[in-house]
């Protein structure tokens, strides 16, 4: 059993304290999974502990001492010397003026030359030639892809772990993985987790693994039951103040089991077709095809019926969001044919068709990035302003709908808050409510579980169930396969394939 | 109050500006003769009034054109934005000072034909002229703001939920997310108009045209500065290099020209400082 490392941390900007937590802890020599709504402070706390928060110009205190003093302490010097921080946005960590292969072998990473091997291990399905081609490029915005950049950074961290393990002493260290699997599909994610846990079992090290992906718990329980003693789950949550607590994996495992049982009782819908999207979409020089659950290309394309949820699955970058934006008239494809609630998408005058007949009336969409989708300078009480529904301005309507997602006791104060002041998870919930109150025949949810904690995911799922019972058709796009698959029937899962038009 | 002023450089310069103008006024009431004081006050009020009205008209014109432009863009139309682009480029190709001079010629013709009789209507026309050559600054800003939000998910996320585009643009983008940008632009246009108008009055004063004469037009800071006694007052500044004690005469005897020049220069400096501080504070 590793010893606990306890932390009291506060951070302020221009004298205004915005983060204060007492009793944050991680266990030494264990992999500490940390859950919690996005924007609650997981990344910042980890950056502060690691010693990577100096550049933000904040007034930080760590266990009663100033950040400058903390950075000078032996413990932090050792953490930085022996550890590694995998940033959420990998582009910020890669130098555009150096080849990736060079970046994987410089500085502390010089002593081991196993980067190609590690990259291949965590990239199943990627050939050695492809790996060499990825490693030989200078990083640009569009190449390598987001998933590849993430794996490059993970390769660096895993190399550093190997270097740490090759040392004889049991020195202080900390490896932080901040949302390391956000751009990876399940196959790649699992390969990374396998590599991390198995490496950890050779010689233990301390790690904080920040994630919103609760399905990792199921994967570890099923695949690495023998290693669970090396793993701890905890979460950050906001009560009156920011709090830290243990997260019981059984809570999620029982919940998902229950969800799976519910999904078994679901029946194939026979409502009206709310979306009929024909095969043969062509956009940006790519052809996109819908593959049925049995692996066949069905000429009917993608079909959603009233009261049914359909899950569109594909690796990152295939074009799931592109399909959603074509449906919503935001992208104009070279070739596409589809019908929304009986209305065929026109080839001309598309704008007036969508403006007058579709947006907010026959279809609506939740975009994946709540920070961009919401007006951050509005107050919570203005969230429904401008929507094409009756009573949107009434206080009763506001309270009734907010209470589906937020604690009733806080709603009065909460509705006066500026949206920019909310946590990422709270923003995401508002983003979802705004679309859901429309109850349009077709609702598209693009990554609806992004940044949500377990309780919020449960609430969103209940809201989806309510919409389905109201005969709305729902198109779901999500990386969170395990959770989404409990919402849809296997026959309603479509895979999206992409190939070049040439 | 002191805390707010010391923490916010833009407010600090607004406070300085107003205080400076008040001090000049108090000083002039003590040392400047009554007819000259009346002229300085009238010239200042007229100049600030023209700059203010002009900024308002400019903002309205810029907003109107931007709405036309962006809504046609949204509807996928290309002809109207193309025509607007051409029209604005045409206006931009005329140097502001030349454009304004043409407006002044029209203004004089209208005054001579008795069409614009009242001083206020003449001021309004002068403001319109300045607005015509500055409105594209607002137009570009409004279009830029809409395009910025179009590049993010903001615009699409709102309209795909049925929120009318006109509301997204006016309420969500302009009112709730661009006020600082608009205020910043307004201050900068106010300064531009003040400077342009004074420059024009000065050009006219050297006699470019027999039709356009300062005697036809309402009094302004520029026309006050162009008066012979004001010019003499300003030239008197050179005396202090040979006789430093002359500074007391400068601030009492030559007060008309000195105070007009001070009001003008101090206003332009304060406006410039305010906009620069706002840029930094609001991270525009």
PDB file of N, CA and C in Angstrom, chain B residues 53-127:
ATOM      1  N   UNK B  53     -21.887  63.491 -32.579  1.00  0.00           N
ATOM      2  CA  UNK B  53     -22.984  63.157 -33.503  1.00  0.00           C
ATOM      3  C   UNK B  53     -22.437  62.305 -34.650  1.00  0.00           C
ATOM      4  N   UNK B  54     -21.283  62.701 -35.128  1.00  0.00           N
ATOM      5  CA  UNK B  54     -20.675  61.977 -36.231  1.00  0.00           C
ATOM      6  C   UNK B  54     -20.387  60.522 -35.847  1.00  0.00           C
ATOM      7  N   UNK B  55     -19.879  60.335 -34.636  1.00  0.00           N
ATOM      8  CA  UNK B  55     -19.597  58.961 -34.169  1.00  0.00           C
ATOM      9  C   UNK B  55     -20.887  58.150 -34.120  1.00  0.00           C
ATOM     10  N   UNK B  56     -21.964  58.781 -33.636  1.00  0.00           N
ATOM     11  CA  UNK B  56     -23.267  58.109 -33.559  1.00  0.00           C
ATOM     12  C   UNK B  56     -23.758  57.709 -34.938  1.00  0.00           C
ATOM     13  N   UNK B  57     -23.712  58.666 -35.875  1.00  0.00           N
ATOM     14  CA  UNK B  57     -24.190  58.374 -37.241  1.00  0.00           C
ATOM     15  C   UNK B  57     -23.309  57.292 -37.869  1.00  0.00           C
ATOM     16  N   UNK B  58     -22.012  57.442 -37.652  1.00  0.00           N
ATOM     17  CA  UNK B  58     -21.053  56.485 -38.208  1.00  0.00           C
ATOM     18  C   UNK B  58     -21.353  55.065 -37.698  1.00  0.00           C
ATOM     19  N   UNK B  59     -21.628  54.964 -36.398  1.00  0.00           N
ATOM     20  CA  UNK B  59     -21.925  53.650 -35.805  1.00  0.00           C
ATOM     21  C   UNK B  59     -23.208  53.082 -36.408  1.00  0.00           C
ATOM     22  N   UNK B  60     -24.229  53.941 -36.550  1.00  0.00           N
ATOM     23  CA  UNK B  60     -25.504  53.476 -37.105  1.00  0.00           C
ATOM     24  C   UNK B  60     -25.342  53.013 -38.549  1.00  0.00           C
ATOM     25  N   UNK B  61     -24.625  53.824 -39.338  1.00  0.00           N
ATOM     26  CA  UNK B  61     -24.392  53.453 -40.740  1.00  0.00           C
ATOM     27  C   UNK B  61     -23.603  52.148 -40.818  1.00  0.00           C
ATOM     28  N   UNK B  62     -22.549  52.064 -40.010  1.00  0.00           N
ATOM     29  CA  UNK B  62     -21.701  50.873 -40.001  1.00  0.00           C
ATOM     30  C   UNK B  62     -22.496  49.637 -39.622  1.00  0.00           C
ATOM     31  N   UNK B  63     -23.361  49.793 -38.613  1.00  0.00           N
ATOM     32  CA  UNK B  63     -24.194  48.666 -38.155  1.00  0.00           C
ATOM     33  C   UNK B  63     -25.163  48.238 -39.253  1.00  0.00           C
ATOM     34  N   UNK B  64     -25.824  49.225 -39.866  1.00  0.00           N
ATOM     35  CA  UNK B  64     -26.805  48.934 -40.910  1.00  0.00           C
ATOM     36  C   UNK B  64     -26.162  48.188 -42.083  1.00  0.00           C
ATOM     37  N   UNK B  65     -25.039  48.700 -42.533  1.00  0.00           N
ATOM     38  CA  UNK B  65     -24.348  48.058 -43.663  1.00  0.00           C
ATOM     39  C   UNK B  65     -23.867  46.654 -43.273  1.00  0.00           C
ATOM     40  N   UNK B  66     -23.365  46.541 -42.041  1.00  0.00           N
ATOM     41  CA  UNK B  66     -22.854  45.231 -41.589  1.00  0.00           C
ATOM     42  C   UNK B  66     -23.986  44.208 -41.524  1.00  0.00           C
ATOM     43  N   UNK B  67     -25.155  44.637 -41.045  1.00  0.00           N
ATOM     44  CA  UNK B  67     -26.298  43.708 -40.960  1.00  0.00           C
ATOM     45  C   UNK B  67     -26.685  43.247 -42.362  1.00  0.00           C
ATOM     46  N   UNK B  68     -26.762  44.209 -43.280  1.00  0.00           N
ATOM     47  CA  UNK B  68     -27.090  43.878 -44.675  1.00  0.00           C
ATOM     48  C   UNK B  68     -26.079  42.882 -45.228  1.00  0.00           C
ATOM     49  N   UNK B  69     -24.818  43.160 -44.959  1.00  0.00           N
ATOM     50  CA  UNK B  69     -23.712  42.363 -45.483  1.00  0.00           C
ATOM     51  C   UNK B  69     -23.753  40.936 -44.920  1.00  0.00           C
ATOM     52  N   UNK B  70     -23.840  40.851 -43.583  1.00  0.00           N
ATOM     53  CA  UNK B  70     -23.752  39.516 -42.965  1.00  0.00           C
ATOM     54  C   UNK B  70     -25.000  38.682 -43.215  1.00  0.00           C
ATOM     55  N   UNK B  71     -26.172  39.340 -43.260  1.00  0.00           N
ATOM     56  CA  UNK B  71     -27.371  38.534 -43.496  1.00  0.00           C
ATOM     57  C   UNK B  71     -27.388  38.018 -44.941  1.00  0.00           C
ATOM     58  N   UNK B  72     -26.864  38.804 -45.882  1.00  0.00           N
ATOM     59  CA  UNK B  72     -26.814  38.279 -47.261  1.00  0.00           C
ATOM     60  C   UNK B  72     -25.789  37.155 -47.342  1.00  0.00           C
ATOM     61  N   UNK B  73     -24.702  37.304 -46.588  1.00  0.00           N
ATOM     62  CA  UNK B  73     -23.685  36.231 -46.560  1.00  0.00           C
ATOM     63  C   UNK B  73     -24.296  34.933 -46.030  1.00  0.00           C
ATOM     64  N   UNK B  74     -25.063  35.066 -44.924  1.00  0.00           N
ATOM     65  CA  UNK B  74     -25.697  33.885 -44.317  1.00  0.00           C
ATOM     66  C   UNK B  74     -26.618  33.195 -45.301  1.00  0.00           C
ATOM     67  N   UNK B  75     -27.332  33.996 -46.079  1.00  0.00           N
ATOM     68  CA  UNK B  75     -28.290  33.419 -47.022  1.00  0.00           C
ATOM     69  C   UNK B  75     -27.579  32.884 -48.262  1.00  0.00           C
ATOM     70  N   UNK B  76     -26.262  32.965 -48.282  1.00  0.00           N
ATOM     71  CA  UNK B  76     -25.485  32.426 -49.392  1.00  0.00           C
ATOM     72  C   UNK B  76     -25.490  33.334 -50.610  1.00  0.00           C
ATOM     73  N   UNK B  77     -25.963  34.592 -50.432  1.00  0.00           N
ATOM     74  CA  UNK B  77     -25.984  35.517 -51.581  1.00  0.00           C
ATOM     75  C   UNK B  77     -24.610  36.166 -51.733  1.00  0.00           C
ATOM     76  N   UNK B  78     -24.213  36.380 -52.980  1.00  0.00           N
ATOM     77  CA  UNK B  78     -22.891  36.947 -53.204  1.00  0.00           C
ATOM     78  C   UNK B  78     -22.947  38.331 -53.831  1.00  0.00           C
ATOM     79  N   UNK B  79     -24.084  38.646 -54.497  1.00  0.00           N
ATOM     80  CA  UNK B  79     -24.147  39.921 -55.235  1.00  0.00           C
ATOM     81  C   UNK B  79     -24.115  41.115 -54.282  1.00  0.00           C
ATOM     82  N   UNK B  80     -25.021  41.105 -53.300  1.00  0.00           N
ATOM     83  CA  UNK B  80     -25.096  42.271 -52.399  1.00  0.00           C
ATOM     84  C   UNK B  80     -23.783  42.494 -51.627  1.00  0.00           C
ATOM     85  N   UNK B  81     -23.198  41.439 -51.009  1.00  0.00           N
ATOM     86  CA  UNK B  81     -21.906  41.686 -50.344  1.00  0.00           C
ATOM     87  C   UNK B  81     -20.857  42.219 -51.315  1.00  0.00           C
ATOM     88  N   UNK B  82     -20.902  41.752 -52.573  1.00  0.00           N
ATOM     89  CA  UNK B  82     -19.952  42.222 -53.589  1.00  0.00           C
ATOM     90  C   UNK B  82     -20.138  43.709 -53.859  1.00  0.00           C
ATOM     91  N   UNK B  83     -21.406  44.127 -53.999  1.00  0.00           N
ATOM     92  CA  UNK B  83     -21.697  45.545 -54.260  1.00  0.00           C
ATOM     93  C   UNK B  83     -21.256  46.386 -53.064  1.00  0.00           C
ATOM     94  N   UNK B  84     -21.570  45.908 -51.859  1.00  0.00           N
ATOM     95  CA  UNK B  84     -21.190  46.651 -50.646  1.00  0.00           C
ATOM     96  C   UNK B  84     -19.670  46.768 -50.534  1.00  0.00           C
ATOM     97  N   UNK B  85     -18.987  45.672 -50.834  1.00  0.00           N
ATOM     98  CA  UNK B  85     -17.515  45.694 -50.792  1.00  0.00           C
ATOM     99  C   UNK B  85     -16.978  46.757 -51.742  1.00  0.00           C
ATOM    100  N   UNK B  86     -17.557  46.786 -52.955  1.00  0.00           N
ATOM    101  CA  UNK B  86     -17.095  47.741 -53.970  1.00  0.00           C
ATOM    102  C   UNK B  86     -17.352  49.175 -53.494  1.00  0.00           C
ATOM    103  N   UNK B  87     -18.555  49.404 -52.971  1.00  0.00           N
ATOM    104  CA  UNK B  87     -18.944  50.740 -52.511  1.00  0.00           C
ATOM    105  C   UNK B  87     -18.013  51.221 -51.382  1.00  0.00           C
ATOM    106  N   UNK B  88     -17.775  50.330 -50.435  1.00  0.00           N
ATOM    107  CA  UNK B  88     -16.923  50.705 -49.289  1.00  0.00           C
ATOM    108  C   UNK B  88     -15.482  50.918 -49.749  1.00  0.00           C
ATOM    109  N   UNK B  89     -15.006  50.052 -50.639  1.00  0.00           N
ATOM    110  CA  UNK B  89     -13.641  50.222 -51.157  1.00  0.00           C
ATOM    111  C   UNK B  89     -13.501  51.558 -51.886  1.00  0.00           C
ATOM    112  N   UNK B  90     -14.573  51.935 -52.585  1.00  0.00           N
ATOM    113  CA  UNK B  90     -14.577  53.208 -53.314  1.00  0.00           C
ATOM    114  C   UNK B  90     -14.425  54.377 -52.327  1.00  0.00           C
ATOM    115  N   UNK B  91     -15.205  54.328 -51.251  1.00  0.00           N
ATOM    116  CA  UNK B  91     -15.126  55.407 -50.247  1.00  0.00           C
ATOM    117  C   UNK B  91     -13.744  55.408 -49.581  1.00  0.00           C
ATOM    118  N   UNK B  92     -13.246  54.186 -49.302  1.00  0.00           N
ATOM    119  CA  UNK B  92     -11.934  54.081 -48.649  1.00  0.00           C
ATOM    120  C   UNK B  92     -10.833  54.653 -49.545  1.00  0.00           C
ATOM    121  N   UNK B  93     -11.034  54.560 -50.870  1.00  0.00           N
ATOM    122  CA  UNK B  93      -9.980  55.017 -51.794  1.00  0.00           C
ATOM    123  C   UNK B  93      -9.870  56.547 -51.803  1.00  0.00           C
ATOM    124  N   UNK B  94     -10.902  57.228 -51.313  1.00  0.00           N
ATOM    125  CA  UNK B  94     -10.823  58.696 -51.248  1.00  0.00           C
ATOM    126  C   UNK B  94     -10.208  59.068 -49.898  1.00  0.00           C
ATOM    127  N   UNK B  95      -9.115  59.822 -49.906  1.00  0.00           N
ATOM    128  CA  UNK B  95      -8.564  60.222 -48.598  1.00  0.00           C
ATOM    129  C   UNK B  95      -9.628  60.978 -47.793  1.00  0.00           C
ATOM    130  N   UNK B  96      -9.703  60.630 -46.495  1.00  0.00           N
ATOM    131  CA  UNK B  96     -10.768  61.210 -45.652  1.00  0.00           C
ATOM    132  C   UNK B  96     -10.791  62.734 -45.760  1.00  0.00           C
ATOM    133  N   UNK B  97      -9.615  63.332 -45.760  1.00  0.00           N
ATOM    134  CA  UNK B  97      -9.519  64.789 -45.728  1.00  0.00           C
ATOM    135  C   UNK B  97     -10.074  65.404 -47.018  1.00  0.00           C
ATOM    136  N   UNK B  98      -9.828  64.741 -48.167  1.00  0.00           N
ATOM    137  CA  UNK B  98     -10.339  65.223 -49.459  1.00  0.00           C
ATOM    138  C   UNK B  98     -11.865  65.061 -49.476  1.00  0.00           C
ATOM    139  N   UNK B  99     -12.307  63.890 -49.010  1.00  0.00           N
ATOM    140  CA  UNK B  99     -13.749  63.622 -48.976  1.00  0.00           C
ATOM    141  C   UNK B  99     -14.480  64.669 -48.161  1.00  0.00           C
ATOM    142  N   UNK B 100     -13.899  64.968 -47.040  1.00  0.00           N
ATOM    143  CA  UNK B 100     -14.545  65.938 -46.137  1.00  0.00           C
ATOM    144  C   UNK B 100     -14.546  67.341 -46.756  1.00  0.00           C
ATOM    145  N   UNK B 101     -13.491  67.639 -47.489  1.00  0.00           N
ATOM    146  CA  UNK B 101     -13.402  68.940 -48.164  1.00  0.00           C
ATOM    147  C   UNK B 101     -14.536  69.070 -49.185  1.00  0.00           C
ATOM    148  N   UNK B 102     -14.799  67.974 -49.905  1.00  0.00           N
ATOM    149  CA  UNK B 102     -15.901  67.980 -50.884  1.00  0.00           C
ATOM    150  C   UNK B 102     -17.228  68.236 -50.159  1.00  0.00           C
ATOM    151  N   UNK B 103     -17.381  67.601 -49.015  1.00  0.00           N
ATOM    152  CA  UNK B 103     -18.600  67.795 -48.201  1.00  0.00           C
ATOM    153  C   UNK B 103     -18.725  69.256 -47.780  1.00  0.00           C
ATOM    154  N   UNK B 104     -17.591  69.878 -47.448  1.00  0.00           N
ATOM    155  CA  UNK B 104     -17.610  71.280 -47.017  1.00  0.00           C
ATOM    156  C   UNK B 104     -18.020  72.204 -48.172  1.00  0.00           C
ATOM    157  N   UNK B 105     -17.592  71.829 -49.406  1.00  0.00           N
ATOM    158  CA  UNK B 105     -17.983  72.632 -50.570  1.00  0.00           C
ATOM    159  C   UNK B 105     -19.515  72.550 -50.733  1.00  0.00           C
ATOM    160  N   UNK B 106     -20.030  71.307 -50.624  1.00  0.00           N
ATOM    161  CA  UNK B 106     -21.495  71.129 -50.733  1.00  0.00           C
ATOM    162  C   UNK B 106     -22.187  71.920 -49.624  1.00  0.00           C
ATOM    163  N   UNK B 107     -21.602  71.846 -48.433  1.00  0.00           N
ATOM    164  CA  UNK B 107     -22.188  72.549 -47.281  1.00  0.00           C
ATOM    165  C   UNK B 107     -22.269  74.058 -47.552  1.00  0.00           C
ATOM    166  N   UNK B 108     -21.191  74.621 -48.103  1.00  0.00           N
ATOM    167  CA  UNK B 108     -21.171  76.060 -48.366  1.00  0.00           C
ATOM    168  C   UNK B 108     -22.219  76.430 -49.415  1.00  0.00           C
ATOM    169  N   UNK B 109     -22.328  75.566 -50.441  1.00  0.00           N
ATOM    170  CA  UNK B 109     -23.346  75.821 -51.482  1.00  0.00           C
ATOM    171  C   UNK B 109     -24.725  75.830 -50.846  1.00  0.00           C
ATOM    172  N   UNK B 110     -24.953  74.844 -49.969  1.00  0.00           N
ATOM    173  CA  UNK B 110     -26.271  74.760 -49.314  1.00  0.00           C
ATOM    174  C   UNK B 110     -26.520  75.989 -48.430  1.00  0.00           C
ATOM    175  N   UNK B 111     -25.461  76.470 -47.757  1.00  0.00           N
ATOM    176  CA  UNK B 111     -25.614  77.651 -46.899  1.00  0.00           C
ATOM    177  C   UNK B 111     -25.884  78.886 -47.777  1.00  0.00           C
ATOM    178  N   UNK B 112     -25.111  79.037 -48.848  1.00  0.00           N
ATOM    179  CA  UNK B 112     -25.258  80.202 -49.714  1.00  0.00           C
ATOM    180  C   UNK B 112     -26.639  80.233 -50.384  1.00  0.00           C
ATOM    181  N   UNK B 113     -27.195  79.048 -50.667  1.00  0.00           N
ATOM    182  CA  UNK B 113     -28.534  78.984 -51.274  1.00  0.00           C
ATOM    183  C   UNK B 113     -29.649  79.035 -50.234  1.00  0.00           C
ATOM    184  N   UNK B 114     -29.258  79.213 -48.993  1.00  0.00           N
ATOM    185  CA  UNK B 114     -30.236  79.365 -47.915  1.00  0.00           C
ATOM    186  C   UNK B 114     -30.941  78.079 -47.527  1.00  0.00           C
ATOM    187  N   UNK B 115     -30.370  76.923 -47.933  1.00  0.00           N
ATOM    188  CA  UNK B 115     -31.032  75.652 -47.591  1.00  0.00           C
ATOM    189  C   UNK B 115     -30.712  75.260 -46.148  1.00  0.00           C
ATOM    190  N   UNK B 116     -29.463  75.426 -45.761  1.00  0.00           N
ATOM    191  CA  UNK B 116     -29.107  75.127 -44.365  1.00  0.00           C
ATOM    192  C   UNK B 116     -28.915  76.449 -43.623  1.00  0.00           C
ATOM    193  N   UNK B 117     -29.944  76.835 -42.889  1.00  0.00           N
ATOM    194  CA  UNK B 117     -29.867  78.153 -42.245  1.00  0.00           C
ATOM    195  C   UNK B 117     -29.383  78.067 -40.798  1.00  0.00           C
ATOM    196  N   UNK B 118     -29.995  77.154 -40.044  1.00  0.00           N
ATOM    197  CA  UNK B 118     -29.662  77.132 -38.612  1.00  0.00           C
ATOM    198  C   UNK B 118     -28.276  76.547 -38.368  1.00  0.00           C
ATOM    199  N   UNK B 119     -27.669  77.001 -37.294  1.00  0.00           N
ATOM    200  CA  UNK B 119     -26.336  76.531 -36.951  1.00  0.00           C
ATOM    201  C   UNK B 119     -26.349  75.017 -36.693  1.00  0.00           C
ATOM    202  N   UNK B 120     -27.452  74.530 -36.077  1.00  0.00           N
ATOM    203  CA  UNK B 120     -27.508  73.100 -35.743  1.00  0.00           C
ATOM    204  C   UNK B 120     -27.574  72.244 -37.012  1.00  0.00           C
ATOM    205  N   UNK B 121     -28.367  72.723 -38.012  1.00  0.00           N
ATOM    206  CA  UNK B 121     -28.453  71.938 -39.252  1.00  0.00           C
ATOM    207  C   UNK B 121     -27.085  71.897 -39.945  1.00  0.00           C
ATOM    208  N   UNK B 122     -26.325  73.010 -39.825  1.00  0.00           N
ATOM    209  CA  UNK B 122     -24.984  73.027 -40.425  1.00  0.00           C
ATOM    210  C   UNK B 122     -24.059  72.049 -39.692  1.00  0.00           C
ATOM    211  N   UNK B 123     -24.182  72.046 -38.365  1.00  0.00           N
ATOM    212  CA  UNK B 123     -23.377  71.101 -37.560  1.00  0.00           C
ATOM    213  C   UNK B 123     -23.706  69.663 -37.935  1.00  0.00           C
ATOM    214  N   UNK B 124     -25.013  69.423 -38.096  1.00  0.00           N
ATOM    215  CA  UNK B 124     -25.479  68.081 -38.428  1.00  0.00           C
ATOM    216  C   UNK B 124     -24.907  67.635 -39.776  1.00  0.00           C
ATOM    217  N   UNK B 125     -24.882  68.571 -40.737  1.00  0.00           N
ATOM    218  CA  UNK B 125     -24.356  68.256 -42.066  1.00  0.00           C
ATOM    219  C   UNK B 125     -22.853  67.963 -41.988  1.00  0.00           C
ATOM    220  N   UNK B 126     -22.168  68.780 -41.174  1.00  0.00           N
ATOM    221  CA  UNK B 126     -20.722  68.546 -41.007  1.00  0.00           C
ATOM    222  C   UNK B 126     -20.485  67.165 -40.376  1.00  0.00           C
ATOM    223  N   UNK B 127     -21.337  66.811 -39.429  1.00  0.00           N
ATOM    224  CA  UNK B 127     -21.215  65.497 -38.770  1.00  0.00           C
ATOM    225  C   UNK B 127     -21.460  64.378 -39.761  1.00  0.00           C
TER     226      UNK B 127
END
